[in-house]
Short mmCIF file of C-alpha atoms in Angstrom, two decimals:
data_model
loop_
_atom_site.label_atom_id
_atom_site.label_comp_id
_atom_site.label_asym_id
_atom_site.label_seq_id
_atom_site.Cartn_x
_atom_site.Cartn_y
_atom_site.Cartn_z
CA MET A 145 -249.87 5.18 -80.98
CA THR A 146 -249.72 2.99 -77.91
CA ASP A 147 -251.93 4.15 -75.06
CA LEU A 148 -249.87 5.31 -72.10
CA ARG A 149 -252.09 3.26 -69.78
CA SER A 150 -250.60 0.07 -71.21
CA PHE A 151 -247.10 1.07 -70.06
CA THR A 152 -246.11 -0.13 -66.61
CA PRO A 153 -242.99 1.44 -65.02
CA ARG A 154 -241.05 -1.67 -66.03
CA GLU A 155 -242.18 -1.32 -69.63
CA ILE A 156 -241.32 2.40 -69.66
CA VAL A 157 -237.78 1.58 -68.48
CA SER A 158 -237.54 -1.14 -71.12
CA GLU A 159 -238.59 1.35 -73.80
CA LEU A 160 -236.04 3.90 -72.61
CA ASP A 161 -233.37 1.15 -72.67
CA ARG A 162 -233.74 1.06 -76.46
CA TYR A 163 -232.21 4.53 -76.72
CA VAL A 164 -230.38 5.31 -73.46
CA VAL A 165 -227.58 3.16 -72.07
CA GLY A 166 -227.38 2.69 -68.30
CA GLN A 167 -228.71 5.35 -65.88
CA ARG A 168 -231.25 2.94 -64.40
CA ASP A 169 -232.05 5.17 -61.42
CA ALA A 170 -233.02 8.06 -63.69
CA LYS A 171 -235.15 5.80 -65.87
CA ARG A 172 -236.93 4.36 -62.83
CA ALA A 173 -237.65 7.84 -61.44
CA VAL A 174 -239.19 9.17 -64.65
CA ALA A 175 -241.06 5.88 -65.23
CA ILE A 176 -242.71 6.12 -61.80
CA ALA A 177 -243.50 9.82 -62.35
CA LEU A 178 -245.07 9.05 -65.73
CA ARG A 179 -247.12 6.16 -64.38
CA ASN A 180 -248.30 8.35 -61.49
CA ARG A 181 -249.90 10.69 -64.05
CA TRP A 182 -252.19 7.87 -65.08
CA ARG A 183 -252.73 6.63 -61.52
CA ARG A 184 -253.86 10.07 -60.43
CA GLN A 185 -256.53 10.09 -63.15
CA GLN A 186 -258.02 6.92 -61.65
CA VAL A 187 -258.34 8.43 -58.15
CA PRO A 188 -261.81 9.77 -57.08
CA GLY A 189 -262.33 13.46 -57.85
CA GLU A 190 -261.94 15.05 -54.41
CA LEU A 191 -258.62 13.41 -53.63
CA ARG A 192 -257.35 13.68 -57.20
CA ASP A 193 -256.92 17.45 -56.97
CA GLU A 194 -254.83 17.06 -53.81
CA ILE A 195 -252.25 14.76 -55.41
CA ALA A 196 -249.40 16.95 -56.64
CA PRO A 197 -246.80 15.67 -59.12
CA LYS A 198 -243.45 14.66 -57.63
CA ASN A 199 -241.02 16.82 -59.58
CA ILE A 200 -237.54 15.47 -60.35
CA ILE A 201 -234.01 16.88 -60.55
CA LEU A 202 -231.56 14.89 -62.69
CA ILE A 203 -227.99 15.57 -61.58
CA GLY A 204 -225.01 14.59 -63.67
CA PRO A 205 -222.21 15.80 -65.97
CA THR A 206 -222.86 16.74 -69.58
CA GLY A 207 -223.33 13.96 -72.11
CA VAL A 208 -224.56 11.23 -69.75
CA GLY A 209 -228.13 11.07 -71.04
CA LYS A 210 -230.18 13.61 -69.04
CA THR A 211 -231.69 15.32 -72.08
CA GLU A 212 -232.02 12.06 -74.00
CA VAL A 213 -234.05 10.51 -71.17
CA ALA A 214 -236.37 13.53 -71.26
CA ARG A 215 -236.63 13.52 -75.07
CA ARG A 216 -237.59 9.85 -75.20
CA LEU A 217 -239.97 10.36 -72.29
CA ALA A 218 -241.81 12.93 -74.41
CA LYS A 219 -242.49 10.38 -77.14
CA LEU A 220 -243.72 7.86 -74.61
CA ALA A 221 -245.87 10.34 -72.71
CA GLN A 222 -248.07 11.31 -75.69
CA ALA A 223 -248.59 14.51 -73.72
CA PRO A 224 -247.64 18.16 -74.25
CA PHE A 225 -243.89 18.23 -73.61
CA LEU A 226 -241.73 21.33 -73.54
CA LYS A 227 -237.95 21.53 -73.14
CA VAL A 228 -236.53 24.86 -71.97
CA GLU A 229 -233.14 26.06 -70.80
CA ALA A 230 -233.21 27.87 -67.49
CA SER A 231 -230.31 30.12 -68.53
CA LYS A 232 -232.48 31.70 -71.27
CA PHE A 233 -234.85 33.32 -68.77
CA THR A 234 -234.45 36.56 -66.87
CA GLU A 235 -236.05 38.10 -63.85
CA VAL A 236 -239.10 40.30 -64.46
CA GLY A 237 -237.86 43.80 -65.29
CA TYR A 238 -234.83 42.61 -67.27
CA VAL A 239 -234.75 42.22 -71.06
CA GLY A 240 -235.28 38.58 -71.99
CA ARG A 241 -237.86 35.83 -71.73
CA ASP A 242 -240.11 35.72 -68.68
CA VAL A 243 -240.86 32.36 -67.10
CA GLU A 244 -244.59 32.53 -67.79
CA SER A 245 -243.75 32.02 -71.48
CA ILE A 246 -243.06 28.38 -70.50
CA VAL A 247 -246.77 27.84 -69.83
CA ARG A 248 -247.79 29.79 -72.92
CA ASP A 249 -245.51 27.66 -75.08
CA LEU A 250 -246.86 24.48 -73.44
CA ALA A 251 -250.43 25.60 -74.21
CA ASP A 252 -249.45 26.23 -77.85
CA LEU A 253 -247.98 22.72 -78.07
CA ALA A 254 -251.13 21.22 -76.55
CA VAL A 255 -253.34 23.07 -79.04
CA GLN A 256 -251.19 21.88 -81.94
CA MET A 257 -251.26 18.30 -80.64
CA VAL A 258 -255.06 18.24 -80.21
CA THR A 259 -255.57 19.98 -83.57
CA ASP A 260 -253.49 17.31 -85.33
CA GLU A 261 -255.47 14.55 -83.58
CA GLU A 262 -258.80 16.13 -84.52
CA LYS A 263 -257.65 16.55 -88.12
CA ARG A 264 -256.73 12.88 -88.27
CA SER A 265 -260.17 11.94 -86.95
CA VAL A 266 -261.92 13.88 -89.75
CA ARG A 267 -259.40 12.96 -92.44
CA ALA A 268 -261.75 10.60 -94.28
CA LYS A 269 -264.51 13.20 -94.49
CA ALA A 270 -262.00 15.89 -95.51
CA GLU A 271 -260.72 13.67 -98.33
CA GLU A 272 -264.28 13.11 -99.55
CA ARG A 273 -264.82 16.86 -99.70
CA ALA A 274 -261.44 17.34 -101.38
CA GLU A 275 -262.42 14.81 -104.05
CA GLU A 276 -265.63 16.72 -104.77
CA ARG A 277 -263.68 19.97 -105.13
CA ILE A 278 -261.25 18.30 -107.53
CA LEU A 279 -264.19 17.05 -109.59
CA ASP A 280 -265.69 20.54 -109.61
CA ALA A 281 -262.40 21.84 -111.01
CA LEU A 282 -262.19 19.05 -113.60
CA LEU A 283 -265.80 18.94 -114.74
CA PRO A 284 -265.56 21.68 -117.41
CA LEU A 285 -263.07 19.41 -119.21
CA ALA A 286 -263.98 16.09 -120.71
CA PRO A 287 -261.88 13.04 -119.75
CA ASN A 288 -260.07 13.18 -123.13
CA GLU A 289 -258.74 16.65 -122.07
CA THR A 290 -260.59 18.52 -124.79
CA THR A 291 -261.81 22.01 -123.99
CA ALA A 292 -265.41 21.29 -124.91
CA GLU A 293 -267.99 22.09 -122.27
CA VAL A 294 -269.49 19.05 -120.57
CA PRO A 295 -273.06 19.12 -119.30
CA PRO A 296 -273.17 18.83 -115.48
CA GLY A 297 -274.72 15.37 -115.63
CA GLY A 298 -273.95 12.70 -113.01
CA GLU A 299 -272.63 10.19 -115.55
CA THR A 300 -269.64 12.30 -116.60
CA ARG A 301 -268.85 13.16 -112.99
CA GLU A 302 -268.84 9.51 -111.98
CA LYS A 303 -266.55 8.64 -114.89
CA LEU A 304 -264.15 11.33 -113.76
CA ARG A 305 -264.39 10.09 -110.18
CA LYS A 306 -263.46 6.57 -111.27
CA MET A 307 -260.51 7.83 -113.29
CA LEU A 308 -259.42 10.03 -110.39
CA ARG A 309 -259.44 7.14 -107.93
CA GLN A 310 -257.51 4.95 -110.37
CA GLY A 311 -254.79 7.61 -110.65
CA LEU A 312 -255.34 8.12 -114.37
CA LEU A 313 -255.59 11.90 -113.93
CA ASP A 314 -252.57 12.39 -111.66
CA GLU A 315 -250.54 14.19 -114.33
CA ARG A 316 -253.26 16.70 -115.08
CA ASP A 317 -253.04 20.27 -113.80
CA VAL A 318 -256.00 21.97 -112.16
CA GLU A 319 -256.46 25.56 -111.11
CA VAL A 320 -257.24 25.84 -107.39
CA GLU A 321 -257.99 28.71 -105.08
CA LEU A 322 -256.27 28.40 -101.70
CA PRO A 323 -256.25 30.72 -98.68
CA GLU A 324 -253.22 32.90 -98.13
CA SER A 325 -252.12 34.35 -94.81
CA ALA A 326 -252.73 38.09 -94.76
CA THR A 327 -251.22 38.84 -91.37
CA PRO A 328 -248.33 41.33 -91.70
CA GLN A 329 -245.01 40.19 -90.28
CA MET A 330 -244.17 42.19 -87.18
CA SER A 331 -242.46 41.99 -83.81
CA ILE A 332 -243.43 43.91 -80.70
CA PHE A 333 -240.58 44.54 -78.25
CA THR A 334 -241.69 44.61 -74.63
CA PRO A 335 -239.57 44.58 -71.45
CA GLN A 336 -239.82 40.79 -71.61
CA GLY A 337 -238.71 40.60 -75.26
CA VAL A 338 -240.88 39.48 -78.17
CA GLU A 339 -243.52 37.96 -75.98
CA GLU A 340 -247.24 37.52 -75.50
CA MET A 341 -248.09 41.14 -76.32
CA GLY A 342 -246.62 40.75 -79.79
CA VAL A 343 -248.49 37.46 -80.30
CA GLN A 344 -251.80 39.07 -79.33
CA PHE A 345 -251.25 42.00 -81.71
CA LYS A 346 -250.58 39.59 -84.56
CA ASP A 347 -253.75 37.62 -83.77
CA LEU A 348 -255.79 40.82 -83.56
CA LEU A 349 -254.52 42.16 -86.88
CA GLY A 350 -254.94 38.75 -88.49
CA ASN A 351 -258.66 38.79 -87.59
CA MET A 352 -259.10 42.35 -88.82
CA PHE A 353 -257.75 41.75 -92.32
CA PRO A 354 -259.96 39.93 -94.87
CA LYS A 355 -258.94 36.40 -95.73
CA LYS A 356 -257.05 36.48 -99.02
CA THR A 357 -256.96 33.64 -101.52
CA ARG A 358 -254.53 32.88 -104.30
CA ARG A 359 -255.12 30.94 -107.50
CA ARG A 360 -252.51 28.32 -108.35
CA ARG A 361 -252.07 25.53 -110.86
CA LEU A 362 -251.22 22.21 -109.23
CA LYS A 363 -250.99 18.58 -110.20
CA ILE A 364 -254.06 16.69 -109.01
CA PRO A 365 -252.29 14.79 -106.13
CA ALA A 366 -250.94 18.10 -104.74
CA ALA A 367 -254.30 19.80 -105.18
CA ARG A 368 -256.09 16.95 -103.43
CA GLU A 369 -253.71 17.17 -100.47
CA ALA A 370 -254.12 20.95 -100.25
CA PHE A 371 -257.92 20.69 -100.40
CA ALA A 372 -257.95 17.89 -97.79
CA ALA A 373 -255.84 19.98 -95.40
CA GLU A 374 -258.11 23.00 -95.88
CA GLU A 375 -261.29 20.94 -95.39
CA ALA A 376 -259.86 19.24 -92.27
CA THR A 377 -259.20 22.68 -90.79
CA ARG A 378 -262.80 23.69 -91.49
CA LEU A 379 -264.18 20.52 -89.94
CA VAL A 380 -262.25 20.93 -86.67
CA ASP A 381 -264.11 22.73 -83.88
CA ALA A 382 -261.64 25.38 -82.65
CA ASP A 383 -263.47 25.89 -79.33
CA LYS A 384 -263.43 22.17 -78.60
CA VAL A 385 -259.72 22.03 -79.49
CA ARG A 386 -258.88 24.85 -77.06
CA GLU A 387 -260.88 23.25 -74.27
CA LEU A 388 -259.28 19.83 -74.72
CA ALA A 389 -255.80 21.32 -75.14
CA ILE A 390 -255.95 23.36 -71.94
CA GLU A 391 -257.17 20.32 -70.02
CA ARG A 392 -254.37 18.19 -71.46
CA ALA A 393 -251.72 20.81 -70.69
CA GLU A 394 -253.00 21.10 -67.10
CA GLN A 395 -253.43 17.39 -66.39
CA SER A 396 -250.63 15.72 -68.33
CA GLY A 397 -248.21 18.46 -69.41
CA ILE A 398 -244.49 17.88 -68.81
CA VAL A 399 -241.84 20.62 -68.69
CA PHE A 400 -238.14 19.72 -68.86
CA ILE A 401 -235.98 22.53 -67.46
CA ASP A 402 -232.38 22.01 -68.54
CA GLU A 403 -229.34 23.77 -67.02
CA ILE A 404 -231.19 24.59 -63.81
CA ASP A 405 -227.81 24.75 -62.08
CA LYS A 406 -227.08 27.93 -64.09
CA ILE A 407 -229.68 29.84 -62.05
CA ALA A 408 -228.41 28.50 -58.71
CA ALA A 409 -226.08 30.97 -57.01
CA PRO A 410 -223.00 29.17 -55.56
CA SER A 411 -223.04 29.61 -51.79
CA ALA A 412 -219.47 30.89 -51.73
CA ALA A 413 -220.16 33.56 -54.31
CA GLY A 414 -222.18 35.82 -52.04
CA ARG A 415 -225.36 37.54 -53.09
CA GLY A 416 -224.15 40.43 -55.20
CA GLY A 417 -224.24 41.25 -58.89
CA PRO A 418 -225.64 38.71 -61.33
CA ASP A 419 -226.49 36.23 -58.55
CA VAL A 420 -229.42 38.43 -57.60
CA SER A 421 -230.82 37.95 -61.09
CA ARG A 422 -230.32 34.18 -60.83
CA GLU A 423 -232.26 34.05 -57.60
CA GLY A 424 -234.88 36.31 -59.18
CA VAL A 425 -235.46 33.77 -61.97
CA GLN A 426 -235.94 31.08 -59.32
CA ARG A 427 -238.47 33.22 -57.48
CA ASP A 428 -240.34 33.91 -60.72
CA LEU A 429 -240.29 30.21 -61.54
CA LEU A 430 -241.47 29.15 -58.10
CA PRO A 431 -245.19 30.10 -58.45
CA ILE A 432 -245.41 28.15 -61.70
CA VAL A 433 -243.84 25.05 -60.15
CA GLU A 434 -245.93 25.39 -56.97
CA GLY A 435 -249.14 25.91 -58.90
CA SER A 436 -250.64 29.10 -60.29
CA THR A 437 -252.83 30.28 -63.16
CA VAL A 438 -251.18 31.76 -66.24
CA SER A 439 -253.11 33.66 -68.91
CA THR A 440 -252.50 32.45 -72.46
CA LYS A 441 -254.14 33.35 -75.77
CA HIS A 442 -256.03 30.02 -75.55
CA GLY A 443 -257.36 30.73 -72.05
CA PRO A 444 -256.10 30.48 -68.44
CA VAL A 445 -253.89 27.47 -67.67
CA ARG A 446 -253.41 26.13 -64.13
CA THR A 447 -249.97 24.69 -63.44
CA ASP A 448 -250.80 22.70 -60.28
CA HIS A 449 -250.50 19.30 -61.95
CA ILE A 450 -247.85 19.93 -64.60
CA LEU A 451 -244.84 17.65 -64.06
CA PHE A 452 -241.49 19.47 -63.95
CA VAL A 453 -238.26 17.56 -64.62
CA ALA A 454 -235.14 19.67 -64.07
CA ALA A 455 -231.58 18.76 -64.98
CA GLY A 456 -228.14 20.20 -64.40
CA ALA A 457 -224.48 19.27 -64.17
CA PHE A 458 -224.06 21.12 -60.84
CA HIS A 459 -220.28 21.40 -61.32
CA VAL A 460 -220.04 24.76 -59.54
CA ALA A 461 -223.35 25.14 -57.74
CA LYS A 462 -225.05 22.38 -55.76
CA PRO A 463 -228.75 21.50 -55.54
CA SER A 464 -228.65 22.98 -52.02
CA ASP A 465 -227.72 26.34 -53.60
CA LEU A 466 -231.22 26.60 -55.03
CA ILE A 467 -233.55 28.66 -52.86
CA PRO A 468 -235.18 26.46 -50.18
CA GLU A 469 -238.67 26.83 -51.63
CA MET A 470 -237.44 25.58 -55.00
CA GLN A 471 -235.66 22.63 -53.42
CA GLY A 472 -238.87 21.66 -51.68
CA ARG A 473 -240.73 21.59 -54.98
CA PHE A 474 -238.30 19.03 -56.46
CA PRO A 475 -238.44 16.21 -53.89
CA ILE A 476 -236.93 13.51 -56.12
CA ARG A 477 -233.24 13.78 -56.91
CA VAL A 478 -231.46 11.32 -59.14
CA GLU A 479 -227.73 11.28 -59.79
CA LEU A 480 -226.59 10.08 -63.19
CA GLN A 481 -223.22 8.38 -63.42
CA SER A 482 -220.29 9.36 -65.63
CA LEU A 483 -219.78 7.10 -68.63
CA GLY A 484 -216.77 4.86 -69.14
CA GLU A 485 -215.30 2.73 -71.90
CA GLY A 486 -217.79 -0.12 -71.42
CA ASP A 487 -220.72 2.30 -71.62
CA PHE A 488 -219.32 3.78 -74.83
CA VAL A 489 -219.13 0.33 -76.46
CA ARG A 490 -222.81 -0.22 -75.64
CA ILE A 491 -223.78 3.30 -76.80
CA LEU A 492 -222.04 2.69 -80.13
CA THR A 493 -223.86 -0.57 -80.83
CA GLU A 494 -226.97 -1.22 -78.70
CA PRO A 495 -229.47 1.67 -79.16
CA ASP A 496 -231.81 1.59 -82.15
CA ASN A 497 -230.31 4.90 -83.25
CA SER A 498 -226.67 4.04 -82.45
CA LEU A 499 -223.85 5.98 -84.12
CA VAL A 500 -222.60 2.84 -85.85
CA ARG A 501 -226.01 2.27 -87.47
CA GLN A 502 -226.21 5.95 -88.45
CA TYR A 503 -222.83 5.98 -90.22
CA VAL A 504 -223.47 2.64 -91.94
CA ALA A 505 -226.77 3.99 -93.29
CA LEU A 506 -225.28 7.35 -94.32
CA LEU A 507 -222.42 5.87 -96.33
CA ALA A 508 -224.62 3.14 -97.81
CA THR A 509 -226.34 5.93 -99.74
CA GLU A 510 -223.04 6.34 -101.64
CA GLY A 511 -222.67 2.60 -102.19
CA VAL A 512 -219.95 2.30 -99.51
CA GLU A 513 -220.34 -0.64 -97.10
CA LEU A 514 -218.91 -0.04 -93.63
CA ASP A 515 -218.16 -3.14 -91.57
CA PHE A 516 -217.55 -2.27 -87.91
CA ARG A 517 -215.70 -5.07 -86.14
CA ASP A 518 -215.91 -5.58 -82.37
CA ASP A 519 -212.25 -4.66 -81.82
CA GLY A 520 -212.75 -1.49 -83.86
CA VAL A 521 -215.74 -0.43 -81.74
CA ARG A 522 -213.74 -1.11 -78.55
CA ALA A 523 -210.85 0.99 -79.87
CA ILE A 524 -213.19 3.92 -80.62
CA ALA A 525 -214.68 3.65 -77.11
CA GLN A 526 -211.22 3.46 -75.54
CA ILE A 527 -209.98 6.57 -77.34
CA ALA A 528 -213.13 8.52 -76.41
CA ALA A 529 -212.74 7.51 -72.76
CA GLN A 530 -209.03 8.46 -72.76
CA VAL A 531 -209.68 11.91 -74.25
CA ASN A 532 -212.50 12.52 -71.76
CA ALA A 533 -210.18 11.59 -68.90
CA ARG A 534 -207.34 13.87 -70.11
CA THR A 535 -209.40 16.89 -71.14
CA ASP A 536 -212.98 17.91 -70.37
CA ASP A 537 -215.40 15.06 -69.74
CA ILE A 538 -218.26 15.65 -72.17
CA GLY A 539 -219.64 12.13 -71.89
CA ALA A 540 -221.10 10.37 -74.92
CA ARG A 541 -220.84 13.55 -77.00
CA ARG A 542 -217.15 12.75 -77.37
CA LEU A 543 -218.13 9.75 -79.50
CA HIS A 544 -219.60 12.07 -82.14
CA THR A 545 -216.31 13.95 -82.38
CA VAL A 546 -214.20 10.79 -82.50
CA MET A 547 -216.41 9.10 -85.11
CA GLU A 548 -216.48 12.18 -87.34
CA ARG A 549 -212.69 12.46 -87.16
CA LEU A 550 -212.26 8.72 -87.79
CA LEU A 551 -214.44 8.68 -90.91
CA ASP A 552 -213.49 12.12 -92.21
CA GLU A 553 -211.55 10.86 -95.25
CA VAL A 554 -214.07 8.14 -96.03
CA SER A 555 -216.97 10.61 -95.91
CA PHE A 556 -215.12 13.00 -98.22
CA ASP A 557 -214.10 10.35 -100.76
CA ALA A 558 -217.34 8.31 -100.54
CA PRO A 559 -218.74 9.41 -103.94
CA ASP A 560 -215.57 8.00 -105.57
CA LEU A 561 -215.61 4.76 -103.56
CA GLY A 562 -218.91 3.35 -104.85
CA GLY A 563 -219.16 -0.39 -104.30
CA ARG A 564 -216.20 -0.50 -101.86
CA ARG A 565 -216.34 -2.35 -98.55
CA LEU A 566 -214.36 -0.85 -95.68
CA VAL A 567 -213.56 -2.79 -92.53
CA VAL A 568 -213.36 -0.63 -89.40
CA ASP A 569 -211.22 -2.71 -87.06
CA GLU A 570 -208.71 -1.79 -84.38
CA ALA A 571 -205.91 -1.32 -86.90
CA PHE A 572 -208.06 1.09 -88.94
CA VAL A 573 -208.92 3.11 -85.81
CA ARG A 574 -205.35 3.22 -84.45
CA GLU A 575 -203.98 4.22 -87.85
CA ARG A 576 -206.24 7.26 -88.07
CA LEU A 577 -206.60 8.28 -84.43
CA GLY A 578 -203.81 6.68 -82.44
CA GLU A 579 -201.27 9.50 -82.69
CA LEU A 580 -203.95 12.15 -82.19
CA ALA A 581 -205.26 10.48 -79.04
CA ARG A 582 -201.75 10.18 -77.57
CA ASP A 583 -200.92 13.86 -78.13
CA GLU A 584 -202.80 15.55 -75.28
CA ASP A 585 -202.34 19.11 -76.61
CA LEU A 586 -203.52 18.15 -80.11
CA SER A 587 -206.51 16.08 -78.88
CA ARG A 588 -207.59 18.99 -76.66
CA TYR A 589 -208.24 21.07 -79.79
CA ILE A 590 -209.30 18.43 -82.31
CA LEU A 591 -211.03 15.71 -80.26
#
């Protein structure tokens, strides 16, 4: 993967442009925040600890790209990245998830990420060991698959090794002994739900039970892969992994908190009833955003330098309805713009994962060739924009609904249309969606 250090803010924005249309202000804000992670690592030690991340709030209606910006940022960051929904958490004392589980989940992600990297680094050695284990399993049989015993001489083993590497033995079955998880399935219900206490009990019981193995017959390629995975796990230093993972979570972890407006109490609503719980979630979240130490099964994790990116539509509540301390911890606010017909045309065609490309690829599997003409794409965008304007504005998500409705018959009949070429032009779109788009009551329920 590309090293994050090689990405300037301009290059980060350019990379995000491949998947997200418009919203330049949001892209610039996250690009600067991401680059600042690297810049901070270059600062001398004493000052480095004083530089806090500049957390961001993305404000905008649903379907304009807030989550997509964060999702693509995760792939660029090559850092532990966790997306959570603020509405899923409850104040301490209520049944539900507590906010400290955010840090525990981030630590788990970091451990998995470092483990995968370490396994890749020892892959060659693991494959060598796997090959020896395959040869051990094969050696009692001669290369001609007779059942006669073969003396454990080096010559026969090397012949088998050569045949193995040439793929001549790929169809042969071998009996292998692989570890089997012996931990009983269980859930522990605590006031905070199925949380850390349950995880710790499972780990404890897993260590108490003896490691079970199971004998299976596998084709040689599958056996080699299973042995390589087992050997890679043995070669990885678990203590080193935990140490590196905690450091990575602390220094480069990113948490995306979606729907943060759902825990902001509207100022006109007063402070009674459920709003108290909303404010309670904010107060529980505050120490983590400000910087605190959270105990995890991998060790204590400090949150001082974790970057938090929050997002919300803020239709009812406003950012100023968050408690003042929380507002102060999110100094950068970026407003994302609603999407119009022109944006929809670009969304349908420009991104590498555009809907047009997706549907062309899907139906090509049935031998159906879809040809989207420019006027057809514009008609789809126009209908999506019209429906958004008349009903609820759900942004680019409306395009998924419109496209699915447009190609409903084609998708159903595709197996019987093999070899056909269908032109999706304006006439095609108007024929299938024109009446539906004009009928406001009908489009409210179907589009």
